[in-house]
PDB file of C-alpha atoms in Angstrom:
ATOM      1  CA  MET A   1      13.287 -20.203   9.996  1.00  0.00           C
ATOM      2  CA  PRO A   2      15.428 -19.761   6.908  1.00  0.00           C
ATOM      3  CA  SER A   3      17.015 -16.359   6.352  1.00  0.00           C
ATOM      4  CA  GLN A   4      15.079 -15.963   3.082  1.00  0.00           C
ATOM      5  CA  LEU A   5      11.741 -16.409   4.910  1.00  0.00           C
ATOM      6  CA  PRO A   6      12.042 -14.629   8.255  1.00  0.00           C
ATOM      7  CA  LEU A   7       9.332 -15.066  10.866  1.00  0.00           C
ATOM      8  CA  GLU A   8       8.637 -11.315  10.813  1.00  0.00           C
ATOM      9  CA  LEU A   9       7.750 -11.504   7.121  1.00  0.00           C
ATOM     10  CA  LEU A  10       5.431 -14.441   7.720  1.00  0.00           C
ATOM     11  CA  LEU A  11       3.710 -12.568  10.568  1.00  0.00           C
ATOM     12  CA  ALA A  12       3.369  -9.433   8.429  1.00  0.00           C
ATOM     13  CA  TRP A  13       1.731 -11.494   5.662  1.00  0.00           C
ATOM     14  CA  VAL A  14      -0.578 -13.171   8.190  1.00  0.00           C
ATOM     15  CA  ALA A  15      -1.745  -9.761   9.449  1.00  0.00           C
ATOM     16  CA  PHE A  16      -2.034  -8.501   5.865  1.00  0.00           C
ATOM     17  CA  PHE A  17      -4.144 -11.470   4.789  1.00  0.00           C
ATOM     18  CA  ALA A  18      -6.284 -11.572   7.950  1.00  0.00           C
ATOM     19  CA  ALA A  19      -7.223  -7.916   7.402  1.00  0.00           C
ATOM     20  CA  ALA A  20      -8.215  -8.687   3.809  1.00  0.00           C
ATOM     21  CA  VAL A  21     -10.301 -11.696   4.838  1.00  0.00           C
ATOM     22  CA  GLY A  22     -12.057  -9.519   7.403  1.00  0.00           C
ATOM     23  CA  GLN A  23     -12.916  -6.941   4.783  1.00  0.00           C
ATOM     24  CA  PHE A  24     -14.078  -9.564   2.284  1.00  0.00           C
ATOM     25  CA  HIS A  25     -16.331 -11.181   4.881  1.00  0.00           C
ATOM     26  CA  HIS A  26     -17.707  -7.801   5.915  1.00  0.00           C
ATOM     27  CA  GLU A  27     -18.390  -6.924   2.275  1.00  0.00           C
ATOM     28  CA  GLN A  28     -20.554 -10.020   1.954  1.00  0.00           C
ATOM     29  CA  ALA A  29     -22.459  -9.080   5.124  1.00  0.00           C
ATOM     30  CA  ILE A  30     -23.029  -5.512   3.881  1.00  0.00           C
ATOM     31  CA  ARG A  31     -24.349  -6.788   0.542  1.00  0.00           C
ATOM     32  CA  ARG A  32     -26.630  -9.300   2.287  1.00  0.00           C
ATOM     33  CA  ASP A  33     -27.988  -7.011   5.011  1.00  0.00           C
ATOM     34  CA  PHE A  34     -27.923  -3.437   3.734  1.00  0.00           C
ATOM     35  CA  GLY A  35     -27.398  -3.357  -0.026  1.00  0.00           C
ATOM     36  CA  PRO A  36     -24.939  -0.907  -1.599  1.00  0.00           C
ATOM     37  CA  VAL A  37     -23.834   1.878   0.735  1.00  0.00           C
ATOM     38  CA  GLY A  38     -20.810   4.173   1.044  1.00  0.00           C
ATOM     39  CA  LEU A  39     -19.005   1.744   3.333  1.00  0.00           C
ATOM     40  CA  LEU A  40     -19.373  -0.953   0.707  1.00  0.00           C
ATOM     41  CA  HIS A  41     -17.564   1.206  -1.837  1.00  0.00           C
ATOM     42  CA  ALA A  42     -14.785   1.971   0.647  1.00  0.00           C
ATOM     43  CA  VAL A  43     -14.341  -1.746   1.340  1.00  0.00           C
ATOM     44  CA  GLU A  44     -14.284  -2.539  -2.383  1.00  0.00           C
ATOM     45  CA  ILE A  45     -11.621   0.107  -3.054  1.00  0.00           C
ATOM     46  CA  SER A  46      -9.598  -1.138  -0.108  1.00  0.00           C
ATOM     47  CA  GLN A  47      -9.800  -4.688  -1.461  1.00  0.00           C
ATOM     48  CA  LEU A  48      -8.619  -3.586  -4.879  1.00  0.00           C
ATOM     49  CA  LEU A  49      -5.679  -1.723  -3.356  1.00  0.00           C
ATOM     50  CA  TRP A  50      -4.956  -4.742  -1.141  1.00  0.00           C
ATOM     51  CA  LEU A  51      -4.843  -7.014  -4.173  1.00  0.00           C
ATOM     52  CA  VAL A  52      -2.423  -4.742  -6.020  1.00  0.00           C
ATOM     53  CA  ALA A  53      -0.252  -4.399  -2.903  1.00  0.00           C
ATOM     54  CA  GLY A  54      -0.262  -8.164  -2.306  1.00  0.00           C
ATOM     55  CA  LEU A  55       0.820  -8.918  -5.848  1.00  0.00           C
ATOM     56  CA  GLY A  56       3.477  -6.213  -5.610  1.00  0.00           C
ATOM     57  CA  ILE A  57       4.833  -7.673  -2.378  1.00  0.00           C
ATOM     58  CA  LEU A  58       5.025 -11.154  -3.872  1.00  0.00           C
ATOM     59  CA  VAL A  59       6.757  -9.906  -7.036  1.00  0.00           C
ATOM     60  CA  TYR A  60       9.233  -7.868  -4.985  1.00  0.00           C
ATOM     61  CA  TYR A  61       9.867 -10.916  -2.797  1.00  0.00           C
ATOM     62  CA  LEU A  62      10.381 -13.032  -5.932  1.00  0.00           C
ATOM     63  CA  ILE A  63      13.084 -10.603  -7.047  1.00  0.00           C
ATOM     64  CA  ALA A  64      14.763 -10.556  -3.617  1.00  0.00           C
ATOM     65  CA  ALA A  65      14.626 -14.250  -2.670  1.00  0.00           C
ATOM     66  CA  ARG A  66      14.707 -17.673  -4.257  1.00  0.00           C
ATOM     67  CA  TRP A  67      11.719 -18.488  -6.470  1.00  0.00           C
ATOM     68  CA  TYR A  68      10.083 -20.936  -4.047  1.00  0.00           C
ATOM     69  CA  TRP A  69       9.810 -18.576  -1.056  1.00  0.00           C
ATOM     70  CA  PRO A  70       7.041 -16.277  -2.409  1.00  0.00           C
ATOM     71  CA  PRO A  71       4.630 -19.163  -3.119  1.00  0.00           C
ATOM     72  CA  THR A  72       5.494 -20.626   0.282  1.00  0.00           C
ATOM     73  CA  LEU A  73       4.764 -17.287   1.938  1.00  0.00           C
ATOM     74  CA  ALA A  74       1.510 -16.892   0.006  1.00  0.00           C
ATOM     75  CA  VAL A  75       0.191 -20.379   0.804  1.00  0.00           C
ATOM     76  CA  VAL A  76       1.334 -20.801   4.411  1.00  0.00           C
ATOM     77  CA  GLY A  77       0.799 -17.161   5.396  1.00  0.00           C
ATOM     78  CA  SER A  78      -2.643 -17.044   3.811  1.00  0.00           C
ATOM     79  CA  MET A  79      -3.792 -20.235   5.524  1.00  0.00           C
ATOM     80  CA  VAL A  80      -2.619 -18.972   8.913  1.00  0.00           C
ATOM     81  CA  GLY A  81      -4.087 -15.531   8.153  1.00  0.00           C
ATOM     82  CA  ALA A  82      -7.485 -17.070   7.413  1.00  0.00           C
ATOM     83  CA  LEU A  83      -7.342 -18.956  10.722  1.00  0.00           C
ATOM     84  CA  VAL A  84      -6.407 -15.767  12.578  1.00  0.00           C
ATOM     85  CA  ALA A  85      -9.257 -13.888  10.877  1.00  0.00           C
ATOM     86  CA  GLY A  86     -11.701 -16.609  11.915  1.00  0.00           C
ATOM     87  CA  MET A  87     -10.532 -16.419  15.520  1.00  0.00           C
ATOM     88  CA  LEU A  88     -10.800 -12.624  15.456  1.00  0.00           C
ATOM     89  CA  PHE A  89     -14.346 -12.836  14.054  1.00  0.00           C
ATOM     90  CA  SER A  90     -15.428 -14.888  17.038  1.00  0.00           C
ATOM     91  CA  ALA A  91     -13.441 -12.804  19.537  1.00  0.00           C
ATOM     92  CA  VAL A  92     -14.248  -9.219  18.500  1.00  0.00           C
ATOM     93  CA  GLY A  93     -16.731  -9.445  15.617  1.00  0.00           C
ATOM     94  CA  GLU A  94     -16.495  -9.058  11.864  1.00  0.00           C
ATOM     95  CA  LYS A  95     -17.182  -5.318  11.779  1.00  0.00           C
ATOM     96  CA  VAL A  96     -14.283  -4.575  14.118  1.00  0.00           C
ATOM     97  CA  VAL A  97     -11.961  -6.801  12.074  1.00  0.00           C
ATOM     98  CA  SER A  98     -13.077  -5.132   8.853  1.00  0.00           C
ATOM     99  CA  LEU A  99     -12.707  -1.597  10.148  1.00  0.00           C
ATOM    100  CA  LEU A 100      -9.295  -2.357  11.623  1.00  0.00           C
ATOM    101  CA  GLY A 101      -8.375  -3.842   8.253  1.00  0.00           C
ATOM    102  CA  PHE A 102      -8.345  -0.344   6.748  1.00  0.00           C
ATOM    103  CA  ILE A 103      -5.437   0.463   9.072  1.00  0.00           C
ATOM    104  CA  VAL A 104      -3.779  -2.945   9.463  1.00  0.00           C
ATOM    105  CA  TRP A 105      -3.231  -4.048   5.877  1.00  0.00           C
ATOM    106  CA  PRO A 106      -1.337  -0.911   4.721  1.00  0.00           C
ATOM    107  CA  ILE A 107       0.894  -1.041   7.801  1.00  0.00           C
ATOM    108  CA  ALA A 108       1.509  -4.780   7.354  1.00  0.00           C
ATOM    109  CA  ALA A 109       2.251  -4.255   3.645  1.00  0.00           C
ATOM    110  CA  ALA A 110       4.763  -1.509   4.381  1.00  0.00           C
ATOM    111  CA  TYR A 111       6.387  -3.651   7.063  1.00  0.00           C
ATOM    112  CA  ALA A 112       6.603  -6.629   4.681  1.00  0.00           C
ATOM    113  CA  ILE A 113       8.301  -4.463   2.045  1.00  0.00           C
ATOM    114  CA  PHE A 114      10.730  -3.164   4.661  1.00  0.00           C
ATOM    115  CA  ILE A 115      11.573  -6.730   5.719  1.00  0.00           C
ATOM    116  CA  ILE A 116      12.033  -7.891   2.120  1.00  0.00           C
ATOM    117  CA  HIS A 117      14.257  -4.894   1.428  1.00  0.00           C
ATOM    118  CA  SER A 118      16.492  -5.837   4.364  1.00  0.00           C
ATOM    119  CA  LEU A 119      16.889  -9.502   3.382  1.00  0.00           C
ATOM    120  CA  PRO A 120      20.470 -10.694   2.954  1.00  0.00           C
ATOM    121  CA  SER A 121      21.512 -10.960  -0.669  1.00  0.00           C
TER     122      SER A 121
END
């Protein structure tokens, strides 16, 4: 992989996006099955924070790398992340993926920022 798009960054984005997909899917199930509850509000807040963090990561990456690497990361990483989320849904269930998402996406976001910060100039 090119030095401006390390494999570790791609894997961090995949984990970041898979956690978000899990929470989005779980939000739809909560709305369909139970109506508004406290967990629904926690998932919605987590999604909002995820969105802000994702945009921040991509902007920071745009500053640190060539202009075409952030869109590449967003498209390729998000497609692979959606596939991983789908496989995790069938393997462990959507609730487990969603609940782990509360822990996984902040860790993956911090790791992605750390990787971007250590990119060669």
